[in-house]
Amino acid sequence: CSFTDKTDLLKALCNKLEMLGYVTEKFEQSVMEREKSMATDIGKGIAIPHGLNDYVNHSAVVFASLEKPIKWTEDGEYTDLVFLLAFDRDESEETDKAIIKFYKSIVTFTEDDSVCEKLRTFTDGEQILKIFELW
């Protein structure tokens, strides 16, 4: 997508999750407050912003691959792969296992430049899901 501003991107992603019923309207505010207290970039151009599980109806992740990296931190870190996390680890045992698997995959991505590059070229959600199934 073509966002050039972190706040605009996060608002759009939160809005998408809310429209689909995954989160409540207060989720966006919790994401923004989290970003103010500590940026969620994890290196290799990847960020994993997230909000409070109190505002999650059903766990979900929304992914954005940006055309151009955007400034993510005041220190000048840039990000072009964003996974907005809406997780509630108390939802079910199966969901908790999936969340743990997701975090392990993200760690793997940050250690493997080729996976990050693949994510930057994917245009289909199915391709992204398959990458996660591999890890």
Tab-separated table of C-alpha atoms in Angstrom:
chain	number	residue	atom	x	y	z
A	1	CYS	CA	0.000	0.000	0.000
A	2	SER	CA	1.046	3.590	-0.423
A	3	PHE	CA	0.800	5.082	3.080
A	4	THR	CA	3.496	7.601	3.919
A	5	ASP	CA	2.547	8.267	7.540
A	6	LYS	CA	2.659	5.809	10.428
A	7	THR	CA	-0.416	7.210	12.194
A	8	ASP	CA	-2.539	7.126	9.042
A	9	LEU	CA	-1.454	3.541	8.367
A	10	LEU	CA	-2.215	2.364	11.896
A	11	LYS	CA	-5.623	4.062	11.876
A	12	ALA	CA	-6.512	2.404	8.572
A	13	LEU	CA	-5.404	-1.040	9.764
A	14	CYS	CA	-7.283	-0.677	13.065
A	15	ASN	CA	-10.362	0.489	11.176
A	16	LYS	CA	-10.182	-2.607	8.979
A	17	LEU	CA	-10.051	-4.890	12.023
A	18	GLU	CA	-12.922	-3.014	13.648
A	19	MET	CA	-15.091	-3.138	10.498
A	20	LEU	CA	-14.559	-6.903	10.369
A	21	GLY	CA	-15.553	-7.227	14.025
A	22	TYR	CA	-12.189	-8.442	15.334
A	23	VAL	CA	-11.688	-5.493	17.686
A	24	THR	CA	-13.704	-2.804	19.442
A	25	GLU	CA	-13.469	0.899	18.704
A	26	LYS	CA	-11.124	1.372	21.689
A	27	PHE	CA	-8.478	-0.881	20.137
A	28	GLU	CA	-7.087	1.905	17.949
A	29	GLN	CA	-6.474	4.171	20.940
A	30	SER	CA	-4.625	1.364	22.737
A	31	VAL	CA	-2.424	0.813	19.656
A	32	MET	CA	-1.570	4.516	19.489
A	33	GLU	CA	-0.803	4.694	23.211
A	34	ARG	CA	1.449	1.644	22.900
A	35	GLU	CA	3.376	3.263	20.055
A	36	LYS	CA	3.883	6.424	22.113
A	37	SER	CA	5.357	4.469	25.001
A	38	MET	CA	7.589	2.230	22.884
A	39	ALA	CA	7.976	1.811	19.138
A	40	THR	CA	7.236	-1.645	17.816
A	41	ASP	CA	9.811	-1.967	15.055
A	42	ILE	CA	11.845	-5.156	15.411
A	43	GLY	CA	14.447	-4.688	12.676
A	44	LYS	CA	14.760	-5.616	8.984
A	45	GLY	CA	12.019	-3.079	8.194
A	46	ILE	CA	9.402	-5.014	10.186
A	47	ALA	CA	7.033	-3.611	12.810
A	48	ILE	CA	4.524	-5.471	14.974
A	49	PRO	CA	2.239	-2.834	16.488
A	50	HIS	CA	-0.434	-4.135	18.829
A	51	GLY	CA	-3.100	-3.014	21.239
A	52	LEU	CA	-4.588	-4.258	24.464
A	53	ASN	CA	-6.299	-7.632	24.433
A	54	ASP	CA	-9.193	-6.071	26.412
A	55	TYR	CA	-10.382	-4.616	23.097
A	56	VAL	CA	-9.984	-7.783	21.015
A	57	ASN	CA	-13.155	-9.715	20.134
A	58	HIS	CA	-11.308	-12.390	18.161
A	59	SER	CA	-7.570	-12.693	17.553
A	60	ALA	CA	-6.348	-11.548	14.145
A	61	VAL	CA	-3.390	-10.084	12.271
A	62	VAL	CA	-3.579	-7.566	9.469
A	63	PHE	CA	-0.523	-7.199	7.218
A	64	ALA	CA	0.634	-4.226	5.165
A	65	SER	CA	3.529	-4.175	2.744
A	66	LEU	CA	4.371	-0.577	1.943
A	67	GLU	CA	5.514	0.701	-1.428
A	68	LYS	CA	8.127	2.832	0.334
A	69	PRO	CA	9.417	2.553	3.902
A	70	ILE	CA	7.969	5.052	6.368
A	71	LYS	CA	9.611	6.570	9.414
A	72	TRP	CA	8.577	4.432	12.372
A	73	THR	CA	10.579	5.883	15.266
A	74	GLU	CA	11.868	9.259	16.351
A	75	ASP	CA	15.361	7.744	16.052
A	76	GLY	CA	14.816	7.398	12.327
A	77	GLU	CA	14.042	3.693	11.994
A	78	TYR	CA	12.071	2.937	8.833
A	79	THR	CA	9.546	0.179	8.256
A	80	ASP	CA	7.864	-1.263	5.189
A	81	LEU	CA	6.405	-4.543	6.531
A	82	VAL	CA	3.749	-4.075	9.210
A	83	PHE	CA	1.868	-6.778	11.088
A	84	LEU	CA	-0.835	-5.207	13.273
A	85	LEU	CA	-1.557	-7.735	15.998
A	86	ALA	CA	-4.903	-8.087	17.733
A	87	PHE	CA	-4.297	-11.006	20.061
A	88	ASP	CA	-6.193	-12.377	23.015
A	89	ARG	CA	-4.191	-15.267	24.424
A	90	ASP	CA	-7.101	-16.180	26.690
A	91	GLU	CA	-9.392	-16.798	23.709
A	92	SER	CA	-8.690	-20.534	23.445
A	93	GLU	CA	-5.841	-23.006	23.757
A	94	GLU	CA	-5.739	-23.365	19.953
A	95	THR	CA	-5.524	-19.598	19.503
A	96	ASP	CA	-2.765	-19.370	22.101
A	97	LYS	CA	-0.737	-21.998	20.200
A	98	ALA	CA	-1.262	-20.132	16.930
A	99	ILE	CA	-0.108	-16.881	18.536
A	100	ILE	CA	3.061	-18.517	19.854
A	101	LYS	CA	3.718	-19.996	16.397
A	102	PHE	CA	3.228	-16.548	14.858
A	103	TYR	CA	5.808	-14.973	17.180
A	104	LYS	CA	8.300	-17.749	16.418
A	105	SER	CA	7.783	-17.113	12.693
A	106	ILE	CA	8.438	-13.401	13.108
A	107	VAL	CA	11.708	-14.152	14.911
A	108	THR	CA	12.690	-16.416	12.023
A	109	PHE	CA	11.852	-13.695	9.488
A	110	THR	CA	14.129	-11.208	11.188
A	111	GLU	CA	16.964	-13.728	10.988
A	112	ASP	CA	16.442	-14.592	7.317
A	113	ASP	CA	16.745	-11.766	4.782
A	114	SER	CA	15.336	-13.941	1.989
A	115	VAL	CA	12.016	-14.379	3.800
A	116	CYS	CA	11.744	-10.628	4.377
A	117	GLU	CA	12.389	-10.040	0.699
A	118	LYS	CA	9.730	-12.589	-0.282
A	119	LEU	CA	7.193	-10.816	1.912
A	120	ARG	CA	8.027	-7.548	0.158
A	121	THR	CA	7.188	-9.045	-3.234
A	122	PHE	CA	3.992	-10.930	-2.381
A	123	THR	CA	0.752	-9.508	-3.719
A	124	ASP	CA	-1.571	-12.264	-2.557
A	125	GLY	CA	-2.701	-13.032	0.992
A	126	GLU	CA	-2.451	-16.768	0.311
A	127	GLN	CA	1.286	-16.406	-0.364
A	128	ILE	CA	1.752	-14.718	3.001
A	129	LEU	CA	-0.200	-17.426	4.815
A	130	LYS	CA	1.906	-20.134	3.172
A	131	ILE	CA	5.111	-18.494	4.443
A	132	PHE	CA	3.755	-18.729	7.993
A	133	GLU	CA	2.786	-22.352	7.512
A	134	LEU	CA	6.387	-23.159	6.592
A	135	TRP	CA	7.757	-21.896	9.885
